[in-house]
PDB file of C-alpha atoms in Angstrom:
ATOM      1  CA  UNK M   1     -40.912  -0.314   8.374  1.00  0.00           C
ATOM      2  CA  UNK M   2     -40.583   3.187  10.334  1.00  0.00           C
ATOM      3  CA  UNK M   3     -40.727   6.733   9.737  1.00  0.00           C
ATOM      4  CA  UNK M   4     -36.786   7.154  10.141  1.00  0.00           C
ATOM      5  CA  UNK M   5     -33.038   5.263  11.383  1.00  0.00           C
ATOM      6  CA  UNK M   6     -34.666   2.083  10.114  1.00  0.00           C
ATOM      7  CA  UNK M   7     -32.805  -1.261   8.593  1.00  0.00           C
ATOM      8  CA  UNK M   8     -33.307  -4.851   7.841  1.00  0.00           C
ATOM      9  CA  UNK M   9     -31.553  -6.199  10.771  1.00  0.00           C
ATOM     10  CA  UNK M  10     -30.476  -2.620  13.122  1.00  0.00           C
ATOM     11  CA  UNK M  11     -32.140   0.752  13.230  1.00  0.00           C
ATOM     12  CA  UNK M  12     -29.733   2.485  15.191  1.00  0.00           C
ATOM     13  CA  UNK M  13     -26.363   1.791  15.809  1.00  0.00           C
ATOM     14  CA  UNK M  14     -23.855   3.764  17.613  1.00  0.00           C
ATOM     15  CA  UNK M  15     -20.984   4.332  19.595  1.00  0.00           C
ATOM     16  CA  UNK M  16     -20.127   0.682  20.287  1.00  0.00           C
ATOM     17  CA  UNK M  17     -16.335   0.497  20.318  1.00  0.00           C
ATOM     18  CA  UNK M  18     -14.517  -1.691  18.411  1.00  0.00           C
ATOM     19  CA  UNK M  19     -17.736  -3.494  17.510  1.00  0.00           C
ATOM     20  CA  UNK M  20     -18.731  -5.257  14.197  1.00  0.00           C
ATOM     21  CA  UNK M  21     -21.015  -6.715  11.890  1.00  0.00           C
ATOM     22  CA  UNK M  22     -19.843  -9.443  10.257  1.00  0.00           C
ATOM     23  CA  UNK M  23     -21.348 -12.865   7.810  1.00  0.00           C
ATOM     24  CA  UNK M  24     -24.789 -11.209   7.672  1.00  0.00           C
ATOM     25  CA  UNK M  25     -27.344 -11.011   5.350  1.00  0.00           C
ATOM     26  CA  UNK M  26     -30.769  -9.226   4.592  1.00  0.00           C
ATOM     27  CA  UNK M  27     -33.627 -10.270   1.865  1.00  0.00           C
ATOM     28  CA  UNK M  28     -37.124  -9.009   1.583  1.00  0.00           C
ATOM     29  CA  UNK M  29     -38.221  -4.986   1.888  1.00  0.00           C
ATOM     30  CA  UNK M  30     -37.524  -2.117   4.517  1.00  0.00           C
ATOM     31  CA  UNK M  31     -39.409   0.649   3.885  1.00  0.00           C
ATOM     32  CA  UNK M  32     -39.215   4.145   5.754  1.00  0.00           C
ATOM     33  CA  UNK M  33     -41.534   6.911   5.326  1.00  0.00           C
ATOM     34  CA  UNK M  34     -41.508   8.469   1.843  1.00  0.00           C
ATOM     35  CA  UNK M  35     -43.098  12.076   2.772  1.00  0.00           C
ATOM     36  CA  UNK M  36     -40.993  15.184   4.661  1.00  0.00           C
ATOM     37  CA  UNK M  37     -41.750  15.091   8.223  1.00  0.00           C
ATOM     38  CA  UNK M  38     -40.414  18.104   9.892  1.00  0.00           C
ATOM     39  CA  UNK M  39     -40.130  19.639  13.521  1.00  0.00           C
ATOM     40  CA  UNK M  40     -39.571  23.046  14.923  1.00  0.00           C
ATOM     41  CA  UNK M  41     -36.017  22.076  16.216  1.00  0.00           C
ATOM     42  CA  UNK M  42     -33.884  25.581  17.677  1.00  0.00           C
ATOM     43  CA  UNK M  43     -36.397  27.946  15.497  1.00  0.00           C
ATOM     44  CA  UNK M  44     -35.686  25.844  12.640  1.00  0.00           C
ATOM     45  CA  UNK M  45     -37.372  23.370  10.243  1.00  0.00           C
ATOM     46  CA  UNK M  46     -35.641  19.910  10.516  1.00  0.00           C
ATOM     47  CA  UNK M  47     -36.177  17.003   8.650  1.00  0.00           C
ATOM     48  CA  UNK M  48     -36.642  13.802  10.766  1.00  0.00           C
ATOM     49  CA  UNK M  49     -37.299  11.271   8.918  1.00  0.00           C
ATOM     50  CA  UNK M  50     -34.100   9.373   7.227  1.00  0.00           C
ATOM     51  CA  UNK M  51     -31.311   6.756   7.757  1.00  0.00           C
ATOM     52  CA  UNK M  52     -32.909   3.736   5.786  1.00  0.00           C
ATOM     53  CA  UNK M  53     -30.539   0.856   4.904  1.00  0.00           C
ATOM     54  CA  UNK M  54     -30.736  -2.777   3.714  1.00  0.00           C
ATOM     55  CA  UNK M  55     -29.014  -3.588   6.947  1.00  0.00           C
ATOM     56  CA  UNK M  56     -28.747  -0.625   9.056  1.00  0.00           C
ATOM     57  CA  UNK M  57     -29.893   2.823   9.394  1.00  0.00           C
ATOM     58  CA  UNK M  58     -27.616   4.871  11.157  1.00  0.00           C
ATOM     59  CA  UNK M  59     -24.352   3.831  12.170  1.00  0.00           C
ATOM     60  CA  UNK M  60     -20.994   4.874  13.696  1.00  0.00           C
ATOM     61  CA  UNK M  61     -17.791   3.445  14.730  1.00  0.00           C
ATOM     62  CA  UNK M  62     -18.661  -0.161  13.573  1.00  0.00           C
ATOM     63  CA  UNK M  63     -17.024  -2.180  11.380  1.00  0.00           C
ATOM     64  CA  UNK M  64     -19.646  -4.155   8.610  1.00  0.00           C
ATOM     65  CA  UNK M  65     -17.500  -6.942   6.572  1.00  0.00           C
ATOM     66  CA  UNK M  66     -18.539 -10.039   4.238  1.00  0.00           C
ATOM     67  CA  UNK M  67     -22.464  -8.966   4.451  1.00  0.00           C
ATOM     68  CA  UNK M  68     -24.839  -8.795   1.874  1.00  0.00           C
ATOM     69  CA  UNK M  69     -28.291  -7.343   0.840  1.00  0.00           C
ATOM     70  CA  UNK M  70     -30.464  -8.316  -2.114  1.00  0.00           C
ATOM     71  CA  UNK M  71     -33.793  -6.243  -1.035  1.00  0.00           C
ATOM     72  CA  UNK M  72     -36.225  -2.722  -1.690  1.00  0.00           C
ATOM     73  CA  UNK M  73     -35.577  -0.175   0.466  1.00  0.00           C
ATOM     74  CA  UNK M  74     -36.922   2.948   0.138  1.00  0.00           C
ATOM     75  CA  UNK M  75     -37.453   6.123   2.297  1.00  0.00           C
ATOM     76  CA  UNK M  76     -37.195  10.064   1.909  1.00  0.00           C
ATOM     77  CA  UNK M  77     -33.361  10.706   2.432  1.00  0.00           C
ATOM     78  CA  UNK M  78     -30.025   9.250   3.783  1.00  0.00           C
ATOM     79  CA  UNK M  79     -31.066   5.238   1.625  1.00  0.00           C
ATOM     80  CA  UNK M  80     -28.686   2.774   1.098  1.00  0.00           C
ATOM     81  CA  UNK M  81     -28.536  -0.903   0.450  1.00  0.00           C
ATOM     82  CA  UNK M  82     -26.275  -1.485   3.215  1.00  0.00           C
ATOM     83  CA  UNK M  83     -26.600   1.519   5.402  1.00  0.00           C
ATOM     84  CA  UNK M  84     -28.466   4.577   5.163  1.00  0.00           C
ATOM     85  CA  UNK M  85     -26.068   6.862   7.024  1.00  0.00           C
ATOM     86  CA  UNK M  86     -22.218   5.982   7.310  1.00  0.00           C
ATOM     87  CA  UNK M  87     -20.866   7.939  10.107  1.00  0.00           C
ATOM     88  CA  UNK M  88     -17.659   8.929  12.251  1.00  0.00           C
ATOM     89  CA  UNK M  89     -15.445   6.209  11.407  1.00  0.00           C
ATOM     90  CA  UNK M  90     -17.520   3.690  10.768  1.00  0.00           C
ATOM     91  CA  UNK M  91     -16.591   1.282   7.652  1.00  0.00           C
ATOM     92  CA  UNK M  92     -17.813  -0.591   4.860  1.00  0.00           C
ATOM     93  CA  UNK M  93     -15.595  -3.639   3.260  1.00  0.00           C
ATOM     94  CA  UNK M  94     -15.746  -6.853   1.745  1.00  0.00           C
ATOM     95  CA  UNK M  95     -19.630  -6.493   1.215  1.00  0.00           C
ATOM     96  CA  UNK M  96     -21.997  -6.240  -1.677  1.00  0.00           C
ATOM     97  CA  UNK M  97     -25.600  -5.454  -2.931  1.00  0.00           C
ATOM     98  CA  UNK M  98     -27.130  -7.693  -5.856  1.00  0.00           C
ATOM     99  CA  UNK M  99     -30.817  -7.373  -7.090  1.00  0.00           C
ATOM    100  CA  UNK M 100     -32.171  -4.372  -5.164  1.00  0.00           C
ATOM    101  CA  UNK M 101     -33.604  -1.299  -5.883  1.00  0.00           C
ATOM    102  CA  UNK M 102     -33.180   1.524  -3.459  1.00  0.00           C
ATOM    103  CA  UNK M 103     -35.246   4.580  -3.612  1.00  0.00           C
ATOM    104  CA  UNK M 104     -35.123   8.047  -2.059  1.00  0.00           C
ATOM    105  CA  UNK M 105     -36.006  11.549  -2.805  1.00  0.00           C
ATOM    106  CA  UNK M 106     -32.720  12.613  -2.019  1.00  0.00           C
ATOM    107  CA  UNK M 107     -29.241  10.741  -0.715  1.00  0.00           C
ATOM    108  CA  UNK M 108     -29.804   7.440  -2.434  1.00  0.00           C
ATOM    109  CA  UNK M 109     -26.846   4.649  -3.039  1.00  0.00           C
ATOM    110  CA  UNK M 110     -26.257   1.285  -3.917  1.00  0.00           C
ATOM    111  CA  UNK M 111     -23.927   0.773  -0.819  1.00  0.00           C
ATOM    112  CA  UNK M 112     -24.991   3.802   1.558  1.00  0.00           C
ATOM    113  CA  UNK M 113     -26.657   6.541   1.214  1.00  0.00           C
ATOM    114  CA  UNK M 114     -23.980   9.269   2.702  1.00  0.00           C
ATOM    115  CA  UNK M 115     -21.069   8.953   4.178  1.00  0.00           C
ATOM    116  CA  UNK M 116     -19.128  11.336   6.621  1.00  0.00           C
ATOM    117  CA  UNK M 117     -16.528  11.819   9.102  1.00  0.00           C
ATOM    118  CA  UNK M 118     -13.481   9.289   8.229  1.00  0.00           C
ATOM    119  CA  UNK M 119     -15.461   6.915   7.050  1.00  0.00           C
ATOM    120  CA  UNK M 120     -14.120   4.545   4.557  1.00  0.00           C
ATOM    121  CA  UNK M 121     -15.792   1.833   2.068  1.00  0.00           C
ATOM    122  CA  UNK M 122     -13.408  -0.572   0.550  1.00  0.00           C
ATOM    123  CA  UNK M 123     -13.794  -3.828  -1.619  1.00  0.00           C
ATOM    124  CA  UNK M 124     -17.370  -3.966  -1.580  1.00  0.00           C
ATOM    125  CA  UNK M 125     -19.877  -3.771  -4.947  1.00  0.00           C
ATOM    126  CA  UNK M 126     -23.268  -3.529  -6.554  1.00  0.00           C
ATOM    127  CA  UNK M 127     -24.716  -5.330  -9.312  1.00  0.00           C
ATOM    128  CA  UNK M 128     -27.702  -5.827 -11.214  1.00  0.00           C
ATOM    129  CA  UNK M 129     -29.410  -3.263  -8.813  1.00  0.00           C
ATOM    130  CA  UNK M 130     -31.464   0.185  -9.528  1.00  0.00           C
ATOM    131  CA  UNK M 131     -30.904   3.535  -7.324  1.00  0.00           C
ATOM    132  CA  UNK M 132     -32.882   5.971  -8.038  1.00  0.00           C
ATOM    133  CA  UNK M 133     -33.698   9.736  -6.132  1.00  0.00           C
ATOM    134  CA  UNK M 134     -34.705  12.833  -7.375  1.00  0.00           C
ATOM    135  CA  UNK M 135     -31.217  14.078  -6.059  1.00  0.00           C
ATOM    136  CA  UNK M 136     -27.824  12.712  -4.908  1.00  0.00           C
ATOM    137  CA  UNK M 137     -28.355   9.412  -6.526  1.00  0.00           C
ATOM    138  CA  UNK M 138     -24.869   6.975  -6.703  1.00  0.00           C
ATOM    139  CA  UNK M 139     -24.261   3.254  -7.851  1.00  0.00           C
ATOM    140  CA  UNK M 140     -22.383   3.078  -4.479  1.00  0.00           C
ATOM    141  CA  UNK M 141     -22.819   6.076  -2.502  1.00  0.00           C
ATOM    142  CA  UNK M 142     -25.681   9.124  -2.519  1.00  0.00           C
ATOM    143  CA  UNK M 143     -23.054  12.034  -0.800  1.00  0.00           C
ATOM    144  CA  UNK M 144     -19.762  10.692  -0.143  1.00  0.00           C
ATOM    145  CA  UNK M 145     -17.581  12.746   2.517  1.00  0.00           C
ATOM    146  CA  UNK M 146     -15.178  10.007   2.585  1.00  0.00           C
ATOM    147  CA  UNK M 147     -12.967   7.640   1.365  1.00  0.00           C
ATOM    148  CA  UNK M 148     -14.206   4.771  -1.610  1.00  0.00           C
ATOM    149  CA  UNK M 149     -11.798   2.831  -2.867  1.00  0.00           C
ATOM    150  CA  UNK M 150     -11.372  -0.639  -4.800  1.00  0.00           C
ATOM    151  CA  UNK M 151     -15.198  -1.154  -5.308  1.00  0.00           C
ATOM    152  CA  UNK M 152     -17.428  -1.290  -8.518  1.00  0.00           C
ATOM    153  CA  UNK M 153     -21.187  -0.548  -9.324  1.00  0.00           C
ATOM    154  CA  UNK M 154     -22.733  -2.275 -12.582  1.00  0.00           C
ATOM    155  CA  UNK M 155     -26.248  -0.983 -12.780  1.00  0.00           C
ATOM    156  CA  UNK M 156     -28.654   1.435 -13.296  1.00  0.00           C
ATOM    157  CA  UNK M 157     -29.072   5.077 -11.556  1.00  0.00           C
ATOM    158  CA  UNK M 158     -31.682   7.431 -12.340  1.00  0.00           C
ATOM    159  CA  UNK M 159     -32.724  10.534 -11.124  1.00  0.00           C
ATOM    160  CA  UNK M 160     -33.130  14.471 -11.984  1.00  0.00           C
ATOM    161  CA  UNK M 161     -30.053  16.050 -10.349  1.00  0.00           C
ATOM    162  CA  UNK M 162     -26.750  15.159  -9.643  1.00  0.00           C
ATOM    163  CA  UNK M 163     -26.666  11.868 -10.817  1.00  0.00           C
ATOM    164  CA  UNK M 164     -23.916   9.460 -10.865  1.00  0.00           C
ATOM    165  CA  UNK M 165     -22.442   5.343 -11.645  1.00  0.00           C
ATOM    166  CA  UNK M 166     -20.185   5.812  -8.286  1.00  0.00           C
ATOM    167  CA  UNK M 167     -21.654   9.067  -6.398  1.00  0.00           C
ATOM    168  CA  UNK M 168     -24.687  11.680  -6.633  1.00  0.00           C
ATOM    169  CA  UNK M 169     -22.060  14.036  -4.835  1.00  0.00           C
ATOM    170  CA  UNK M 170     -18.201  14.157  -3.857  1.00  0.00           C
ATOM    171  CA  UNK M 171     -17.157  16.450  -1.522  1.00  0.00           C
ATOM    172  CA  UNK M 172     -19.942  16.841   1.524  1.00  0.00           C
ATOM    173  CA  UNK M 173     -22.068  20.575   1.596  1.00  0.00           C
ATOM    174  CA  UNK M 174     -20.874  22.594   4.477  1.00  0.00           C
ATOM    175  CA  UNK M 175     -22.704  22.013   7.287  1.00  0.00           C
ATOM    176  CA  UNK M 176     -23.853  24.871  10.532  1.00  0.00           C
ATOM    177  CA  UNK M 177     -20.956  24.420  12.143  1.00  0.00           C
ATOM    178  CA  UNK M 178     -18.015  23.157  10.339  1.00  0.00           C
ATOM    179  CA  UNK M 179     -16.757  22.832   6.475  1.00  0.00           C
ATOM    180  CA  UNK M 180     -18.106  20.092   4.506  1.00  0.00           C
ATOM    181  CA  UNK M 181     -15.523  17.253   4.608  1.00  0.00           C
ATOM    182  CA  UNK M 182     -13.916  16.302   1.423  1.00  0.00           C
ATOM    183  CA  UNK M 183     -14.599  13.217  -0.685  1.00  0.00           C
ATOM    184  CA  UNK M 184     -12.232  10.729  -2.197  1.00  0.00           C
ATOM    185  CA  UNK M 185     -12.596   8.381  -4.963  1.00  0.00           C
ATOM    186  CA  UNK M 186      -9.750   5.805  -5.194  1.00  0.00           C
ATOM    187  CA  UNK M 187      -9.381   2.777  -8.045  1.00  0.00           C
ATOM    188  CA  UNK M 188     -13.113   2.380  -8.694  1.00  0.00           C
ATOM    189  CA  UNK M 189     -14.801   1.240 -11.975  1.00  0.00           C
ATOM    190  CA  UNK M 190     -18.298   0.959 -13.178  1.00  0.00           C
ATOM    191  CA  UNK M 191     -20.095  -0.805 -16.417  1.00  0.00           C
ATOM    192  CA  UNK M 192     -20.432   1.673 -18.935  1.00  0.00           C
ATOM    193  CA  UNK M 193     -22.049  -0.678 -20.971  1.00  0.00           C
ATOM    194  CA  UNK M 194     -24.596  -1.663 -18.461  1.00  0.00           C
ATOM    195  CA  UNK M 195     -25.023   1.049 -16.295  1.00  0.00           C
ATOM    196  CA  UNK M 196     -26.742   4.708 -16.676  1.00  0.00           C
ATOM    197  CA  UNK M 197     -25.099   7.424 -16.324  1.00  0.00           C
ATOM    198  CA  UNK M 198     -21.718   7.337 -18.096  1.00  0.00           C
ATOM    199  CA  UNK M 199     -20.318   9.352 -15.740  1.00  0.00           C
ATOM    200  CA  UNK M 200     -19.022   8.769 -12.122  1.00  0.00           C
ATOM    201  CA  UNK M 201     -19.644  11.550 -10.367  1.00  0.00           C
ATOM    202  CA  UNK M 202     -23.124  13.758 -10.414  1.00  0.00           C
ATOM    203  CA  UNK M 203     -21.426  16.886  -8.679  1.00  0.00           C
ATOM    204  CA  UNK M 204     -18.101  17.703  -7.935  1.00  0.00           C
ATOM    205  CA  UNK M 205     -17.765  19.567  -4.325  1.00  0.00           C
ATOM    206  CA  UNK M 206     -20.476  20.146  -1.552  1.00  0.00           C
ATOM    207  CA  UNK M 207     -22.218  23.406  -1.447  1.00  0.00           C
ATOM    208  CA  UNK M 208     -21.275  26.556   0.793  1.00  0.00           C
ATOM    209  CA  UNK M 209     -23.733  26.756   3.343  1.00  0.00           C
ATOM    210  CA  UNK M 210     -24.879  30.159   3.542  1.00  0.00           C
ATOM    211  CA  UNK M 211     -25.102  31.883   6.763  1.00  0.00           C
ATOM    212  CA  UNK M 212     -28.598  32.261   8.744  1.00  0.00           C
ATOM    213  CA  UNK M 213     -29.710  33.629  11.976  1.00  0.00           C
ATOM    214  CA  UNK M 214     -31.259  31.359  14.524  1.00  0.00           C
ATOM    215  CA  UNK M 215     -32.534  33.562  17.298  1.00  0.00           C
ATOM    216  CA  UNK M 216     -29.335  35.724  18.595  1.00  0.00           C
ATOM    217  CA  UNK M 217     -27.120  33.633  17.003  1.00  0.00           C
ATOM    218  CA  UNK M 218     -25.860  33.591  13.717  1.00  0.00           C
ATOM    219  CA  UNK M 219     -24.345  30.368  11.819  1.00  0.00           C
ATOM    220  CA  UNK M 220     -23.284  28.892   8.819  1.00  0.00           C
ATOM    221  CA  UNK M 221     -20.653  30.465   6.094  1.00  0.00           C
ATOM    222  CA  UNK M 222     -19.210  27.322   5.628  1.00  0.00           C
ATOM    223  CA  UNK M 223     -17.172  25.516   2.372  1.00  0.00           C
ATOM    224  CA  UNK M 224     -18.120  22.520   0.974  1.00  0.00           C
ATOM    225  CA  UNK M 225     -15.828  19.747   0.856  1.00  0.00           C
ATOM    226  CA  UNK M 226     -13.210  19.586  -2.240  1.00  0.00           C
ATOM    227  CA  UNK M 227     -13.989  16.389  -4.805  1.00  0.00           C
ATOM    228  CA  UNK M 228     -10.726  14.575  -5.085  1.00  0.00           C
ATOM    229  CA  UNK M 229     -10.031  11.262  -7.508  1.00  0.00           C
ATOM    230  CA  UNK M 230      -6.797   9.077  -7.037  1.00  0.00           C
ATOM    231  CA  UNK M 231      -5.721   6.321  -8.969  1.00  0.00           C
ATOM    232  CA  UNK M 232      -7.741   4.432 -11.775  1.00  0.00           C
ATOM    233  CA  UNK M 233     -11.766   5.606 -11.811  1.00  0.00           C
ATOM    234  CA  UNK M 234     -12.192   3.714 -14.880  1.00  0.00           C
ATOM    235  CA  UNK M 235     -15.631   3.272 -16.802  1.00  0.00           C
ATOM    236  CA  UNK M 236     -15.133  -0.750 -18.260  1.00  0.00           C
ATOM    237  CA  UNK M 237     -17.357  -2.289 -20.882  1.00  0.00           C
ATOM    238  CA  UNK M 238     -19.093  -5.942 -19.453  1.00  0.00           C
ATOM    239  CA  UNK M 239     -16.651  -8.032 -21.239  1.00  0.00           C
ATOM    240  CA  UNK M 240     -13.734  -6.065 -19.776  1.00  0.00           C
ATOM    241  CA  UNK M 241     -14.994  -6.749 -16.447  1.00  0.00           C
ATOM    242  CA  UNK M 242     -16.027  -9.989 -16.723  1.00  0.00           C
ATOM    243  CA  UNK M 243     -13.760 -13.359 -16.533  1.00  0.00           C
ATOM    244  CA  UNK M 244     -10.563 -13.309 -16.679  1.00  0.00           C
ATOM    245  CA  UNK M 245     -10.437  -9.885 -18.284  1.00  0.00           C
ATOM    246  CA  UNK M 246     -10.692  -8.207 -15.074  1.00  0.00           C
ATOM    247  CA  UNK M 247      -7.444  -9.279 -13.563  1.00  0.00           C
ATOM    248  CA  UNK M 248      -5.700  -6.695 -16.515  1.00  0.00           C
ATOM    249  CA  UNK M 249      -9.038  -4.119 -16.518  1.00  0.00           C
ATOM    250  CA  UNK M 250      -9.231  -3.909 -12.723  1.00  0.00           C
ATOM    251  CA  UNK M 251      -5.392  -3.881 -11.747  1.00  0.00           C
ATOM    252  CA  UNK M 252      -5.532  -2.102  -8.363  1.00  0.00           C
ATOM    253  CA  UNK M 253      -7.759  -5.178  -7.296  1.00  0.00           C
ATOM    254  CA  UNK M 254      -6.350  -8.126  -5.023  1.00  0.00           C
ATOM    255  CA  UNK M 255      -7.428 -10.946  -6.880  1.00  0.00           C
ATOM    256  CA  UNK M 256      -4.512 -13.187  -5.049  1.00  0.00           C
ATOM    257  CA  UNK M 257      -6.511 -12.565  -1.018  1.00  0.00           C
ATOM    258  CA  UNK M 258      -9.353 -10.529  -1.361  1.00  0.00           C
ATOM    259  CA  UNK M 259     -11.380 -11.079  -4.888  1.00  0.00           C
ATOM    260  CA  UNK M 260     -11.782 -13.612  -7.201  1.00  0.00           C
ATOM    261  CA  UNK M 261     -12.976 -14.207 -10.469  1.00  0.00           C
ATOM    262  CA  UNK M 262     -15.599 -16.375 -12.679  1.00  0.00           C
ATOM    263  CA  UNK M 263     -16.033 -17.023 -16.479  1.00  0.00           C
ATOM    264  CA  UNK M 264     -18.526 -14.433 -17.470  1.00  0.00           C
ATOM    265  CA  UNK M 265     -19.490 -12.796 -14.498  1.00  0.00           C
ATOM    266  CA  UNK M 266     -18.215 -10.003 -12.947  1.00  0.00           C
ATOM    267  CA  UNK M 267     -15.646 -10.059  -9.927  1.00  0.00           C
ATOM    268  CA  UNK M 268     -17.067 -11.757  -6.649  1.00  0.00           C
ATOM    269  CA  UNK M 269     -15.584 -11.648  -3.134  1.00  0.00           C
ATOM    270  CA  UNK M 270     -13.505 -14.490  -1.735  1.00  0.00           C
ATOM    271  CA  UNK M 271     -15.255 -16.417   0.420  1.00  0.00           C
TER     272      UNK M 271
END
């Protein structure tokens, strides 16, 4: 438990080059404080209390492959059942999220709960699992500023705005000092028949961030980042996923190296 950058097996994790985490695993509950804490931070209000994640917070420039969560996590923003915040080039693949629930009041996903900064998640999933916030709620990611791609969700999101089966949000809100980065959605499916909402995507493109004076200074003015979709971002009904059926359903998938698949159940990772 902790008020903010809290996870199941690292809090905080940053700036460790060319470092990994790799054939892990996390079961049980990490909790992070559910209320708005705030601080006067440069005449502003800042929220500081965030970055929850099955396994890690906060993270950046690591590499997390063939690691799984099955867990409740829950805090006020930034939750995910792998990592609460993905950031500046840090990755996601070959991992997966079964029988969790992860809950936020805003930035909540199945796999993280933003993502930023040339960060990419790739071949990783989330089944039988609930994510629910009151905003930016995704079956894989809560804001995505980045790169999914060859992944799946098959569960249920809930939530009051901006709700969706692969992302709350694509395309990041502009930020004080620089455009929101863009978000990209490549070859992903989700359960239509299974999973609430029928739709991938809550919100297309971040918000402009309007401009505001902090003492002498003025900032802000910024874009949000554009929502882009490549390749097949298919909605599949169980059967179609299931079995054998997914090998035709879920073409962009490697099912030769990376994936492999089971009479009725959906696709699993090679192990």
């Amino acid at each position: 438990t902790g008020d903010k950058t809290t996870g199941g097996l690292i809090g905080y994790d940053s700036d460790w080059r060319s470092a990994s985490i790799t054939d892990s695993y996390v079961t049980g509950t990490i909790t992070g404080s559910t209320e708005k804490i705030e601080v006067i931070d440069g005449n502003m209000l800042e929220p500081q209390n965030g970055d929850i994640g099955g396994l890690v917070g906060y993270t950046e420039e690591i590499s997390i492959t063939n690691s799984h969560v099955s867990a409740d996590i829950e805090g006020y923003r930034y939750v995910g059942g792998l990592v609460g915040y993905l950031d500046k080039e840090a990755d996601i693949k070959q991992s997966y999220v079964k029988d969790s629930t992860v809950n936020a009041t805003k930035f909540a996903g199945g796999l993280a709960g933003i993502q930023l900064n040339n960060t990419q998640i790739k071949n990783s999933y989330v089944v039988d699992s609930t994510i629910q916030s009151d905003k930016h709620a995704g079956g894989l990611v809560g804001e995505n500023g980045s790169l999914i791609e060859n992944s799946y969700f098959s569960g249920e999101v809930t939530g009051n705005t901006d709700i969706g089966a692969v992302t709350g949000l694509n395309g990041a809100d502009g930020k004080y000092q620089q455009k929101g980065p863009d978000g990209t959605i490549k070859n992903v499916y989700w359960n239509t028949t299974n999973s609430t909402p029928n739709q991938a995507i809550g919100k297309e493109g971040g918000d402009y961030q309007e401009e505001i004076t902090v003492g002498r200074f003025t900032v802000g003015g910024y874009e949000g980042g554009n929502s882009i979709t490549e390749g097949n971002v298919t909605n599949l009904t169980t059967s179609e996923m299931q079995g054998e059926s997914a090998n035709s359903n879920m073409p962009t998938f490697d099912f030769t190296n990376v994936w492999t698949t089971t009479s009725e159940e959906y696709p699993k990772l090679q192990e």
